[in-house]
Amino acid sequence: MSNQNPTSHRGKIFVLSAPSGTGKSSIISKIIDRPELRLRFSISATSRKPRGTEKHGVEYYFLTSEEFSERACRGEFVEWEEVYPGTCYGTLVSEIDRICDSGHNVIMDIDVKGALNVKKRFGDRAMTIFILPPSKEELERRLRGRATDSEETIAKRLAKADFELGFAPEFDHRVVNDTLEHAADEVAALIAGA
Ligand code: ADP
Ligand code: 5GP
């Protein structure tokens, strides 16, 4: 018999959120290939244009704003948010199915509101993990150190950080990214124990 609701069973969903620059991507890179965790990264769709060497289907599925809204209207997203004014990001149902059908668990890096919506939708099948910077000063240093953003973008991201940090208590777990090794091991332990 065919499975009528392919997203309802099988792989677990691990959701990482944090203010931009805290170190989500760095933590995910450290643990994504640990074989015992059986993780695959969920590639989101976005209406923003590719940056630098970004490719469709690698970092994101790049959609026009029209395509994004049409697919949202057709109910193709597990969740989506206008993360920055005029720019939408969302997790496609087909992406979760693709990963779970291959026998893997899903790891995703999405904004705080999206993360809480995934938790609402998937309940115990999802685990939300909030990554905290050791301090605001260190967050600012990391944003500048990454050297990928303009001053204006850095200022916007820092201004949003307080709002995002306010959601930390609503997550299943909180991990401080003090040293990358420690934070990655702590996240891996949470995943392994799920
Ligand atoms: P995010 O994905 O949350 O936006 P990144 O993983 O891109 O953040 O990290 C932002 C910057 O901080 C990068 O330059 C990264 O190398 C650096 N970084 C990440 N974790 C640490 C850490 N524990 N200590 C020092 N620098 C870090
Ligand atoms: P970027 O720097 O890639 O333009 O922006 C990434 C921001 O969008 C981060 O805050 C990231 O967590 C968020 N994001 C990426 N994909 C998704 C998604 O599928 N859904 C939601 N809600 N946020 C996402």
Short mmCIF file of C-alpha atoms and ligand atoms in Angstrom, two decimals:
data_model
loop_
_atom_site.label_atom_id
_atom_site.label_comp_id
_atom_site.label_asym_id
_atom_site.label_seq_id
_atom_site.Cartn_x
_atom_site.Cartn_y
_atom_site.Cartn_z
CA MET A 1 0.00 0.00 0.00
CA SER A 2 1.36 3.44 -0.79
CA ASN A 3 2.08 5.86 2.05
CA GLN A 4 -0.65 8.51 1.88
CA ASN A 5 1.27 10.98 4.00
CA PRO A 6 4.97 10.56 3.35
CA THR A 7 6.04 13.36 5.73
CA SER A 8 4.30 11.80 8.74
CA HIS A 9 6.82 9.04 9.63
CA ARG A 10 10.44 8.07 9.29
CA GLY A 11 13.36 10.54 9.49
CA LYS A 12 13.65 13.08 12.29
CA ILE A 13 13.90 16.81 11.69
CA PHE A 14 16.55 18.90 13.47
CA VAL A 15 16.08 22.64 13.25
CA LEU A 16 18.88 25.10 14.08
CA SER A 17 18.15 28.79 14.52
CA ALA A 18 20.16 31.75 15.78
CA PRO A 19 20.91 35.36 14.94
CA SER A 20 22.89 35.61 11.72
CA GLY A 21 26.64 35.29 12.42
CA THR A 22 26.27 33.07 15.52
CA GLY A 23 27.72 30.05 13.73
CA LYS A 24 24.87 27.79 12.51
CA SER A 25 26.50 27.05 9.16
CA SER A 26 29.85 26.36 10.84
CA ILE A 27 28.25 23.92 13.29
CA ILE A 28 26.29 22.16 10.54
CA SER A 29 29.46 21.78 8.41
CA LYS A 30 31.22 20.14 11.38
CA ILE A 31 28.56 17.50 11.96
CA ILE A 32 26.83 16.93 8.60
CA ASP A 33 29.14 14.07 7.58
CA ARG A 34 29.17 12.19 10.90
CA PRO A 35 27.84 8.85 9.62
CA GLU A 36 26.08 7.85 12.84
CA LEU A 37 23.81 10.93 12.62
CA ARG A 38 22.55 10.12 9.09
CA LEU A 39 21.98 13.81 8.29
CA ARG A 40 21.14 15.57 5.05
CA PHE A 41 20.84 19.36 4.80
CA SER A 42 17.43 20.74 3.83
CA ILE A 43 17.88 23.09 0.87
CA SER A 44 15.39 25.94 1.25
CA ALA A 45 13.68 27.91 -1.48
CA THR A 46 14.22 31.66 -1.57
CA SER A 47 13.08 34.60 -3.64
CA ARG A 48 16.45 36.32 -3.31
CA LYS A 49 19.01 36.27 -6.09
CA PRO A 50 22.07 33.97 -5.87
CA ARG A 51 25.15 35.57 -4.22
CA GLY A 52 28.68 34.94 -5.47
CA THR A 53 29.13 31.30 -6.50
CA GLU A 54 25.75 30.11 -5.16
CA LYS A 55 23.97 27.60 -7.42
CA HIS A 56 20.34 26.58 -7.81
CA GLY A 57 19.77 23.30 -5.94
CA VAL A 58 22.99 23.60 -3.92
CA GLU A 59 22.70 26.45 -1.39
CA TYR A 60 19.05 27.23 -2.22
CA TYR A 61 16.35 26.66 -4.80
CA PHE A 62 16.25 30.15 -6.30
CA LEU A 63 12.72 31.12 -7.33
CA THR A 64 11.30 34.36 -8.68
CA SER A 65 8.92 36.17 -6.31
CA GLU A 66 6.03 35.06 -8.56
CA GLU A 67 7.06 31.39 -8.48
CA PHE A 68 7.51 31.59 -4.73
CA SER A 69 3.99 33.01 -4.16
CA GLU A 70 2.39 30.52 -6.58
CA ARG A 71 4.02 27.58 -4.82
CA ALA A 72 3.04 29.00 -1.42
CA CYS A 73 -0.58 29.30 -2.62
CA ARG A 74 -0.48 25.67 -3.79
CA GLY A 75 0.53 24.61 -0.26
CA GLU A 76 3.95 23.33 -1.33
CA PHE A 77 5.76 24.71 1.73
CA VAL A 78 6.04 23.17 5.19
CA GLU A 79 6.66 26.77 6.33
CA TRP A 80 7.76 30.00 4.78
CA GLU A 81 8.60 33.50 6.08
CA GLU A 82 9.42 36.92 4.75
CA VAL A 83 12.74 36.85 6.64
CA TYR A 84 13.93 40.18 5.22
CA PRO A 85 11.56 42.81 3.77
CA GLY A 86 10.58 41.66 0.28
CA THR A 87 12.62 38.41 0.53
CA CYS A 88 10.96 35.10 1.33
CA TYR A 89 12.51 31.81 2.40
CA GLY A 90 10.72 28.51 2.85
CA THR A 91 11.04 24.77 3.34
CA LEU A 92 9.43 22.70 0.59
CA VAL A 93 7.44 19.58 1.51
CA SER A 94 9.20 17.87 -1.43
CA GLU A 95 12.60 18.58 0.17
CA ILE A 96 11.67 16.88 3.46
CA ASP A 97 10.27 13.91 1.48
CA ARG A 98 13.40 13.70 -0.70
CA ILE A 99 15.64 13.44 2.37
CA CYS A 100 13.41 11.08 4.35
CA ASP A 101 12.82 8.85 1.31
CA SER A 102 16.59 8.35 1.12
CA GLY A 103 16.55 7.07 4.73
CA HIS A 104 18.17 10.14 6.31
CA ASN A 105 17.35 12.67 9.02
CA VAL A 106 16.82 16.30 8.06
CA ILE A 107 18.90 19.18 9.41
CA MET A 108 17.81 22.71 8.60
CA ASP A 109 19.00 26.25 9.23
CA ILE A 110 15.95 28.48 9.25
CA ASP A 111 14.75 31.64 10.98
CA VAL A 112 13.20 31.58 14.47
CA LYS A 113 9.57 31.85 13.39
CA GLY A 114 9.99 29.16 10.73
CA ALA A 115 11.62 26.88 13.32
CA LEU A 116 8.69 27.19 15.73
CA ASN A 117 6.26 26.52 12.87
CA VAL A 118 8.14 23.33 11.95
CA LYS A 119 7.86 22.24 15.59
CA LYS A 120 4.11 22.95 15.57
CA ARG A 121 3.64 20.95 12.40
CA PHE A 122 5.85 17.94 13.21
CA GLY A 123 5.66 17.80 17.04
CA ASP A 124 7.95 15.15 18.56
CA ARG A 125 9.37 14.28 15.16
CA ALA A 126 11.13 17.67 15.17
CA MET A 127 13.76 18.99 17.60
CA THR A 128 14.45 22.73 17.72
CA ILE A 129 17.90 23.89 18.80
CA PHE A 130 18.68 27.57 19.40
CA ILE A 131 22.36 28.50 19.00
CA LEU A 132 23.40 31.38 21.27
CA PRO A 133 26.40 33.64 20.74
CA PRO A 134 28.64 33.94 23.85
CA SER A 135 27.86 37.72 23.88
CA LYS A 136 26.54 40.51 21.64
CA GLU A 137 30.09 41.83 21.25
CA GLU A 138 31.34 38.45 20.00
CA LEU A 139 28.35 38.21 17.62
CA GLU A 140 29.32 41.58 16.13
CA ARG A 141 32.97 40.44 15.81
CA ARG A 142 31.88 37.27 13.96
CA LEU A 143 29.60 39.16 11.59
CA ARG A 144 32.43 41.54 10.71
CA GLY A 145 35.00 38.74 10.58
CA ARG A 146 32.93 36.82 8.03
CA ALA A 147 33.47 39.76 5.67
CA THR A 148 30.60 38.82 3.37
CA ASP A 149 28.19 41.61 4.33
CA SER A 150 28.12 45.37 3.90
CA GLU A 151 28.08 47.65 6.98
CA GLU A 152 24.39 48.28 6.32
CA THR A 153 23.59 44.55 6.28
CA ILE A 154 25.64 43.97 9.45
CA ALA A 155 23.76 46.76 11.22
CA LYS A 156 20.40 45.28 10.13
CA ARG A 157 21.40 41.79 11.27
CA LEU A 158 22.60 43.07 14.66
CA ALA A 159 19.40 45.06 15.12
CA LYS A 160 17.39 41.90 14.49
CA ALA A 161 19.46 39.82 16.93
CA ASP A 162 17.66 41.02 20.10
CA PHE A 163 14.30 40.14 18.60
CA GLU A 164 15.59 36.68 17.63
CA LEU A 165 17.25 36.03 21.02
CA GLY A 166 13.85 36.63 22.63
CA PHE A 167 12.62 33.37 21.05
CA ALA A 168 15.36 31.20 22.63
CA PRO A 169 13.21 30.02 25.59
CA GLU A 170 10.62 28.58 23.17
CA PHE A 171 13.12 26.13 21.65
CA ASP A 172 13.59 22.53 22.84
CA HIS A 173 17.32 23.13 23.50
CA ARG A 174 19.84 25.98 23.68
CA VAL A 175 23.54 25.60 22.88
CA VAL A 176 26.14 28.36 23.34
CA ASN A 177 28.59 28.52 20.43
CA ASP A 178 31.66 29.41 22.52
CA THR A 179 34.19 27.16 20.84
CA LEU A 180 33.08 25.57 17.61
CA GLU A 181 34.27 22.09 18.67
CA HIS A 182 32.28 22.23 21.91
CA ALA A 183 29.10 23.57 20.27
CA ALA A 184 29.27 21.04 17.41
CA ASP A 185 29.75 18.15 19.88
CA GLU A 186 26.84 19.37 22.00
CA VAL A 187 24.52 19.60 18.98
CA ALA A 188 25.70 16.17 17.74
CA ALA A 189 24.97 14.68 21.18
CA LEU A 190 21.43 16.11 21.15
CA ILE A 191 20.83 14.65 17.69
CA ALA A 192 22.32 11.27 18.59
CA GLY A 193 20.11 11.09 21.68
CA ALA A 194 16.88 11.95 19.88
P1 ADP B 1 25.58 31.73 10.68
O1 ADP B 1 25.45 30.53 9.79
O2 ADP B 1 24.91 31.53 12.01
O3 ADP B 1 25.18 33.03 10.04
P2 ADP B 1 28.49 31.33 10.34
O4 ADP B 1 28.62 29.84 10.55
O5 ADP B 1 28.59 31.86 8.96
O6 ADP B 1 27.16 31.89 11.05
O7 ADP B 1 29.60 32.01 11.27
C1 ADP B 1 29.83 33.41 11.28
C2 ADP B 1 31.33 33.70 11.41
O8 ADP B 1 31.75 33.31 12.72
C3 ADP B 1 32.17 32.90 10.44
O9 ADP B 1 33.24 33.71 9.99
C4 ADP B 1 32.68 31.72 11.26
O10 ADP B 1 33.92 31.24 10.79
C5 ADP B 1 32.81 32.35 12.65
N1 ADP B 1 32.57 31.39 13.76
C6 ADP B 1 31.62 30.42 13.83
N2 ADP B 1 31.70 29.77 15.03
C7 ADP B 1 32.72 30.34 15.71
C8 ADP B 1 33.30 30.12 17.01
N3 ADP B 1 32.84 29.18 17.85
N4 ADP B 1 34.33 30.92 17.39
C9 ADP B 1 34.80 31.88 16.56
N5 ADP B 1 34.31 32.15 15.32
C10 ADP B 1 33.28 31.40 14.90
P1 5GP B 2 20.76 34.49 3.70
O1 5GP B 2 21.93 35.05 4.48
O2 5GP B 2 21.05 33.11 3.15
O3 5GP B 2 20.18 35.40 2.70
O4 5GP B 2 19.59 34.39 4.78
C1 5GP B 2 19.44 33.36 5.55
C2 5GP B 2 18.34 33.65 6.55
O5 5GP B 2 17.13 33.04 6.13
C3 5GP B 2 18.72 32.98 7.86
O6 5GP B 2 18.14 33.68 8.95
C4 5GP B 2 18.10 31.61 7.70
O7 5GP B 2 17.96 30.98 8.94
C5 5GP B 2 16.79 31.97 7.01
N1 5GP B 2 16.25 30.88 6.20
C6 5GP B 2 16.90 30.14 5.27
N2 5GP B 2 16.09 29.21 4.78
C7 5GP B 2 14.88 29.35 5.41
C8 5GP B 2 13.63 28.65 5.32
O8 5GP B 2 13.45 27.70 4.57
N3 5GP B 2 12.64 29.12 6.10
C9 5GP B 2 12.78 30.15 6.96
N4 5GP B 2 11.74 30.48 7.71
N5 5GP B 2 13.94 30.81 7.08
C10 5GP B 2 14.98 30.42 6.31
#
